[in-house]
Structure formats: C-alpha cells, structure tokens
C-alpha cells in the first residue's frame, strides 16, 4: 500500500508532482482501512472513486404477505372468487385472534428461514442467497418485496416452501381450511405475472416506481436512464432523535433454533421491520483492510429502528436483544462490541451503560458509551481515533457521529 502526496502544492494542477508521502503521521495501510468504513469524509475530502463492476444478471420481483390481496380488495382489483376468499380469511382471523397471531409468527419466521437458514424449509442455499431487498419487511399484514438476482427464478422454491410451512404450522392444526386458503397462491406472488419484470438491472426496476411517485415532473428532475437517489436527500432527520435506531441483528441469531431467540426475532422484525438484508457471505468476504464494525460485518439485518419494538414490549425486549448480540459477538473482539451501523444512525441516539451493557443509559446521570462506540465498538473506535488525530488533529472535518481525534 502506497500513499502519494503532492510535493508542488502551489503550482497549477498540470504541474503537481505526486511522490510517496513522508509525513502522513500514519501508515498508508491504516489510513486506507479508516477510509473504508470509518466515515471516509472524516479524514479528508474524496475527489474521485472508481468501481470495479461485474456483469448484471436479471432481477425477479417477488411480493409476499396478505397486504397485496388487501390492496386489491380496497381498489376493487380482485375478481369475485378472490374477493370471497379474502373476506373468508379476514372473517376467520377476526373470529379467532390466536389464528391471526399464529399466521403472523409463521410468516415472519418463514422469511427469516428463507433468507438465513434455508435448509430448515427445504430451500437451496443458492436461491436463498440470490434474494434480498434494501428495506425488507417481515409483517404478514403488509407487503414484503424481494428482488432475486440470477437467471433461475426463486419463485418455485419459495412458493413450495411456504406451502409446506403453513400446512405444517400450528395454525393448520387448528384450522386446515384457513391454512389451505393461505397457500402461496394468495400469499406469494411472482410479480412478472402482473407485468412487473423480470428486469435487466435495478434501474429498470426502480425508475417506473419512482416515476409513479413524481408523476409528470419526473423527466424534468432526472435525465433519461438515470437512477435517482431514493429516498431523496432529506433536510430533516429521517430517524427519530434519542431512540435506538440503526441496530444490527447478528446473522447467528437469525440462524438460531432456540425458541426464545426466535420469539425475540418475531417481536423485533414483525414490529420494526428488517430494513437492510446483509448476511450471506458478508461476514467472511472482508480483506482485513476496512473498518466496518464487527457487529455490522457479522449481521444478517441492519439499520433497524428497534425503538417501536421497545415501545410495544418494554425495556425487557432491549435487554433480551442486547444479550443476544453479546452472545454472538466474535471472541476476536475485545471490549464493548457495539451494535449499530453508521449509515442510518440517528442524532442523539440512545446508548447503554458502561457498567451494564444491557441497560439504557442517561448521559446526564451515568457513564455511557458514546455514539461512536455503539457503531464501531471500543477497540476499533480507539484505533480510528488515533488515525484521525494523525491526519486531522484539530477535528476540522466533523459531524455528530464522526470519529473524533484521540486526546493523547
């Protein structure tokens, strides 16, 4: 690894002279590591970036959950037979709340297994790894979107696996007719049969949906063929201040067979949603030259705003979540490991006590971990602070969650 510095800074750009740096105060390897996951703009101003691309495979668009039928019923899009089936399903749920609870739990944990432990439900690892979404929802009552990458459609395996799952559930034992009505025909949808896909690339998928939001003004905002930022840049925070936001769920927790841990997953994901699907081979694909936090590197879902789950179930659910995070933290991590990701971290995020890692902390009364330690953990954050001190000791490049220079 080599860092080049301009030895002729006062001249015009054509006369700049790039030579190996001699006075960085930090090794090129450490600076490169910090730039890749440590908040790149914290250490300098990026002038250009090059990406190594790979050939794009087709994308299939799948839709899961009761929400698709519900929307069709509200808009009058259902034919008479499907409308009657939908009304029968709703009536059964209203008549017996335990069936509704069981359907929601079965659906959420089915998605967990499909994405992270496919062998449990008879799905191939290849199909499982091909599917994900930047905002994966796990609510049976809503709409879950998945994009599956590759030439082989994931729909047949997913559809068959859902049928086996719902027919083998406690719900099926209580009401076989309802289980039959909740088959893949009315819960799992290949959206290409409705004219949505398959797509040759993500832009081909995203642009029509973004156009639907902006209407006729879309072509005045974005040039033809350009994929816009979505969501658009915000002028106000997108995450609620002083909450537990942008937390990571360990991949090992999502793979767990433990009943209490699966109940924890159901409560978190069904209430708060899953947001970014990570998992797969991410935990072992790093080259050792990045500062992606340990909890993010080994996560299966990230960027979850867990506060709504805490509000519903109380602080005990936070304690259970944090205990699971620490249980599945690698032995290679020294000290507090952190449990948040940087990209969607909220201002004044809630944090935990240094004396009890499973308890919320009041910074005005207690000794709390910093926001940065929630993201990078104690060990990695201390290293990033030293690198920051070497290249920006006066903290000229600063933000709320940026790495601060060490005081030494």
C-alpha positions in Angstrom: 0.0 0.0 0.0 1.4 3.4 -1.0 0.1 6.9 -0.4 1.1 9.7 -2.8 1.4 13.3 -1.7 1.7 16.4 -4.0 5.1 18.0 -3.5 4.3 21.0 -5.6 1.1 22.3 -4.0 1.4 26.0 -5.0 1.6 25.2 -8.8 -1.2 24.8 -11.3 -2.7 21.3 -11.3 -0.8 20.4 -14.5 2.5 20.8 -12.6 1.6 18.9 -9.5 4.2 16.3 -8.5 2.9 13.2 -6.8 5.6 11.4 -4.7 5.4 8.9 -1.8 4.2 10.6 1.3 6.9 11.1 4.1 5.0 13.0 6.8 1.5 11.5 7.0 1.8 10.6 10.6 0.0 7.3 10.0 0.8 4.4 7.7 -1.0 4.2 4.3 -2.5 0.9 5.3 -4.1 2.4 8.4 -5.5 5.4 6.5 -6.9 3.2 3.8 -8.5 1.0 6.4 -10.1 4.0 8.1 -11.4 5.4 4.8 -13.3 2.1 4.2 -16.0 2.1 6.8 -14.7 4.6 9.3 -16.7 7.6 7.9 -14.5 8.4 4.9 -15.2 12.2 4.9 -13.8 12.3 8.5 -10.2 12.0 7.3 -10.1 14.0 4.1 -12.1 15.1 1.0 -12.7 12.4 -1.6 -12.1 13.8 -5.1 -12.9 10.6 -7.1 -13.9 7.0 -6.8 -13.5 4.0 -9.2 -15.7 1.0 -9.0 -14.9 -2.5 -10.3 -18.2 -3.7 -11.9 -19.4 -7.2 -12.7 -21.9 -8.5 -15.3 -25.5 -7.8 -14.3 -27.9 -10.8 -14.1 -31.7 -10.4 -14.4 -33.8 -9.5 -11.4 -37.1 -11.1 -10.5 -39.5 -9.2 -8.3 -41.4 -11.2 -5.7 -44.1 -10.0 -3.4 -45.2 -11.7 -0.2 -47.9 -11.1 2.5 -51.6 -10.5 2.9 -51.2 -6.8 2.1 -51.2 -7.5 -1.7 -54.7 -9.0 -1.5 -55.8 -6.3 0.9 -54.7 -3.6 -1.5 -56.5 -5.4 -4.4 -59.7 -5.6 -2.3 -59.5 -1.9 -1.4 -59.0 -0.9 -5.1 -61.6 -3.3 -6.5 -59.0 -5.2 -8.4 -60.0 -8.6 -7.1 -62.3 -10.9 -9.1 -65.4 -12.2 -7.3 -63.8 -15.5 -6.3 -60.6 -14.0 -4.9 -62.6 -11.3 -3.1 -64.7 -14.0 -1.4 -61.6 -15.9 -0.4 -60.1 -12.7 1.1 -63.2 -12.0 3.1 -63.3 -15.5 4.4 -59.7 -15.2 5.5 -60.4 -11.9 7.3 -63.5 -13.3 9.0 -61.6 -16.3 10.3 -58.9 -14.0 11.8 -61.5 -11.7 13.4 -63.3 -14.7 14.9 -60.1 -16.2 16.5 -57.2 -13.9 17.4 -54.9 -16.8 18.1 -55.1 -17.7 14.4 -54.0 -14.2 13.5 -51.1 -14.3 15.9 -50.0 -17.7 14.6 -50.2 -16.5 11.0 -48.1 -13.5 11.7 -45.5 -15.5 13.6 -45.4 -18.2 11.0 -44.9 -15.7 8.1 -42.2 -13.7 9.9 -40.1 -16.8 10.8 -40.6 -18.3 7.4 -38.9 -15.2 5.9 -36.2 -15.4 8.4 -35.5 -19.1 7.5 -35.8 -18.4 3.7 -33.2 -15.7 3.9 -30.8 -17.0 6.6 -31.4 -20.7 7.2 -33.0 -22.1 4.0 -32.1 -25.7 4.8 -34.8 -25.6 7.5 -37.5 -25.2 5.0 -36.1 -27.1 2.1 -34.8 -24.2 0.0 -31.4 -24.3 -1.7 -28.6 -22.0 -0.4 -28.2 -20.6 -3.9 -31.8 -19.5 -4.2 -31.7 -18.0 -0.7 -28.5 -16.1 -1.3 -29.9 -14.6 -4.6 -32.7 -12.8 -2.8 -32.8 -9.6 -0.7 -34.0 -6.1 -0.5 -32.8 -2.7 0.8 -35.8 -2.4 3.1 -37.0 -5.9 3.8 -40.3 -6.0 5.8 -41.4 -9.1 7.8 -45.0 -8.2 8.5 -47.7 -10.7 7.3 -50.3 -7.9 7.3 -48.2 -5.7 5.0 -46.3 -6.2 1.8 -42.8 -7.7 1.7 -40.8 -7.1 -1.5 -37.8 -9.2 -2.6 -35.6 -8.8 -5.6 -33.9 -12.1 -6.6 -30.8 -11.9 -8.7 -29.9 -14.5 -11.4 -31.2 -16.5 -14.3 -33.1 -19.0 -12.2 -36.4 -17.9 -10.7 -36.7 -18.1 -6.9 -40.5 -18.3 -7.1 -41.0 -22.0 -7.4 -38.8 -22.9 -4.4 -40.2 -20.1 -2.3 -43.8 -21.0 -3.2 -43.3 -24.7 -2.4 -41.5 -23.9 0.9 -44.3 -21.5 2.0 -47.0 -24.2 1.3 -45.0 -26.8 3.4 -44.5 -24.2 6.2 -48.1 -23.0 6.5 -49.6 -26.6 6.2 -47.2 -27.8 8.9 -47.9 -25.0 11.3 -50.0 -24.8 14.5 -52.5 -22.8 12.5 -53.1 -25.7 10.1 -53.8 -28.0 13.1 -56.4 -25.5 14.4 -58.0 -24.6 11.0 -56.9 -26.7 8.0 -59.3 -24.7 5.7 -57.6 -21.4 6.6 -54.1 -22.9 6.1 -55.2 -24.0 2.6 -56.6 -20.5 1.8 -53.2 -19.1 2.9 -51.3 -21.1 0.3 -48.8 -19.5 -1.9 -51.5 -18.7 -4.5 -52.7 -15.9 -2.3 -49.6 -15.0 -0.2 -46.5 -15.4 -2.5 -46.6 -13.6 -5.9 -44.3 -13.7 -8.9 -44.8 -10.1 -10.0 -43.8 -10.8 -13.6 -47.2 -12.4 -14.0 -48.6 -8.9 -13.3 -46.2 -7.2 -15.8 -43.5 -6.3 -13.3 -40.3 -7.8 -14.5 -38.1 -9.6 -14.9 -35.7 -6.7 -15.1 -32.3 -6.5 -16.7 -31.0 -4.2 -13.9 -32.0 -2.4 -10.8 -32.6 0.9 -12.6 -35.1 -0.8 -14.9 -37.0 -1.9 -11.7 -36.6 1.4 -9.8 -37.4 4.0 -12.3 -41.1 3.1 -13.0 -41.9 3.1 -9.3 -40.1 6.4 -8.8 -42.0 7.9 -11.8 -45.2 6.8 -10.1 -44.2 9.0 -7.1 -43.1 12.1 -9.0 -45.6 11.9 -11.9 -45.0 14.0 -14.9 -42.3 16.1 -13.2 -40.0 13.0 -13.1 -38.4 13.7 -16.5 -37.7 17.3 -15.5 -35.9 16.1 -12.4 -33.8 13.2 -13.7 -32.2 12.7 -17.1 -33.4 9.7 -19.2 -31.9 6.5 -18.0 -30.6 7.8 -14.7 -31.5 6.0 -11.5 -32.3 8.7 -8.8 -31.4 8.6 -5.2 -34.3 7.0 -3.3 -35.3 8.3 -0.9 -34.2 11.7 -1.9 -31.8 13.7 0.3 -33.6 14.9 3.5 -33.5 18.3 5.0 -34.7 16.9 8.3 -33.6 13.8 10.2 -35.2 10.6 8.8 -34.7 8.8 12.2 -36.2 9.9 15.5 -33.7 11.5 17.8 -32.9 9.9 21.2 -34.1 6.4 20.1 -32.5 3.1 19.5 -32.0 3.2 15.7 -29.9 1.5 13.1 -29.2 -1.6 15.1 -27.8 -4.8 13.7 -29.2 -8.3 14.1 -26.4 -10.9 14.2 -26.5 -13.5 11.4 -26.0 -16.3 14.0 -29.1 -15.1 15.9 -31.2 -15.2 12.7 -29.9 -18.8 12.1 -30.8 -19.9 15.7 -33.1 -22.8 16.6 -33.6 -21.5 20.1 -37.3 -20.9 20.8 -36.8 -17.9 22.9 -34.5 -16.3 20.4 -36.9 -17.0 17.5 -39.6 -15.3 19.6 -37.3 -12.3 20.0 -36.8 -12.2 16.3 -40.6 -12.3 15.7 -41.2 -9.4 18.0 -38.4 -7.3 16.6 -38.9 -7.9 12.9 -42.7 -8.0 12.9 -42.9 -4.7 14.7 -39.9 -2.8 13.4 -39.2 -4.4 10.1 -35.8 -5.7 8.9 -34.5 -2.9 6.8 -31.3 -3.8 5.1 -30.7 -7.5 4.4 -27.0 -8.4 4.8 -25.9 -11.9 5.8 -24.8 -14.3 3.2 -21.0 -14.4 2.9 -20.5 -10.8 4.0 -19.0 -11.9 7.4 -16.1 -13.6 5.7 -15.6 -11.6 2.5 -13.6 -8.7 4.0 -10.0 -8.3 3.1 -9.0 -7.2 6.5 -8.4 -3.7 5.2 -11.6 -2.0 6.2 -13.2 -0.6 9.4 -16.7 -2.0 9.0 -17.8 -2.6 12.6 -17.7 -6.1 14.0 -21.5 -6.2 14.6 -22.2 -4.9 11.0 -19.8 -7.3 9.4 -21.4 -10.3 11.1 -25.0 -9.1 10.8 -27.9 -10.5 8.8 -30.2 -7.5 9.1 -29.0 -3.9 9.7 -30.3 -0.4 10.1 -33.3 -1.4 12.2 -35.1 1.2 14.2 -35.9 -1.0 17.2 -37.5 1.7 19.3 -41.0 0.8 18.2 -40.4 -2.7 19.5 -39.2 -1.4 22.8 -42.2 0.9 23.0 -44.5 -2.1 22.4 -42.8 -4.7 24.6 -40.9 -2.6 27.2 -37.3 -2.4 28.2 -37.0 -6.2 28.7 -37.0 -6.7 24.9 -34.0 -4.4 24.7 -32.2 -6.4 27.4 -33.0 -9.6 25.5 -31.8 -8.2 22.2 -28.5 -6.9 23.7 -27.9 -10.2 25.5 -28.2 -12.0 22.1 -25.9 -9.5 20.4 -23.1 -10.1 23.0 -23.7 -13.8 23.0 -23.0 -13.9 19.3 -20.1 -11.5 19.3 -16.8 -13.0 18.0 -14.2 -13.9 20.5 -11.7 -11.8 18.5 -13.5 -8.6 19.6 -12.1 -7.0 22.8 -14.3 -4.8 25.0 -17.7 -3.4 24.1 -18.5 -4.6 20.5 -21.2 -2.0 19.6 -24.4 -2.9 17.9 -25.3 -0.1 15.4 -24.5 0.7 11.8 -23.3 4.1 10.7 -25.2 4.9 7.5 -28.6 5.5 9.1 -27.6 6.4 12.6 -29.9 9.0 14.2 -28.9 12.1 16.0 -28.6 11.8 19.8 -29.1 8.1 19.5 -29.9 6.2 22.8 -26.9 4.3 24.2 -26.1 1.9 27.0 -24.3 2.0 30.3 -20.7 1.1 30.6 -21.4 -0.7 33.9 -24.3 -2.8 32.5 -24.2 -3.3 28.7 -27.8 -4.4 28.6 -29.3 -1.3 30.3 -30.2 2.1 28.7 -28.0 5.0 29.9 -28.8 8.6 30.8 -25.8 10.7 29.8 -26.7 13.3 32.3 -26.5 10.9 35.2 -24.5 7.8 34.1 -21.2 6.8 32.4 -22.4 5.9 28.9 -20.8 4.5 25.8 -20.5 7.1 23.1 -22.5 7.1 19.9 -19.2 6.2 18.0 -18.6 3.2 20.4 -22.1 2.0 19.6 -21.1 1.9 15.9 -17.5 0.7 15.9 -17.1 -0.8 19.4 -14.4 0.2 21.9 -11.4 -1.5 20.3 -11.9 -0.4 16.6 -13.0 3.1 17.6 -9.9 3.7 19.6 -7.8 2.8 16.6 -9.8 5.1 14.3 -9.4 7.9 16.8 -5.6 7.6 16.7 -5.7 7.7 12.8 -8.0 10.8 13.0 -5.6 12.5 15.3 -2.7 11.9 12.9 -4.4 13.4 9.8 -6.9 15.9 11.4 -5.8 16.7 14.9 -8.0 19.9 15.1 -11.1 18.0 14.0 -11.8 20.3 11.1 -13.9 17.6 9.4 -16.6 16.9 11.9 -20.1 15.7 12.3 -22.3 14.3 15.0 -21.3 10.6 14.6 -17.9 11.2 13.1 -14.7 9.8 14.6 -13.2 12.3 17.0 -9.4 12.6 17.3 -7.9 10.9 20.4 -6.8 13.3 23.1 -3.3 11.9 23.5 
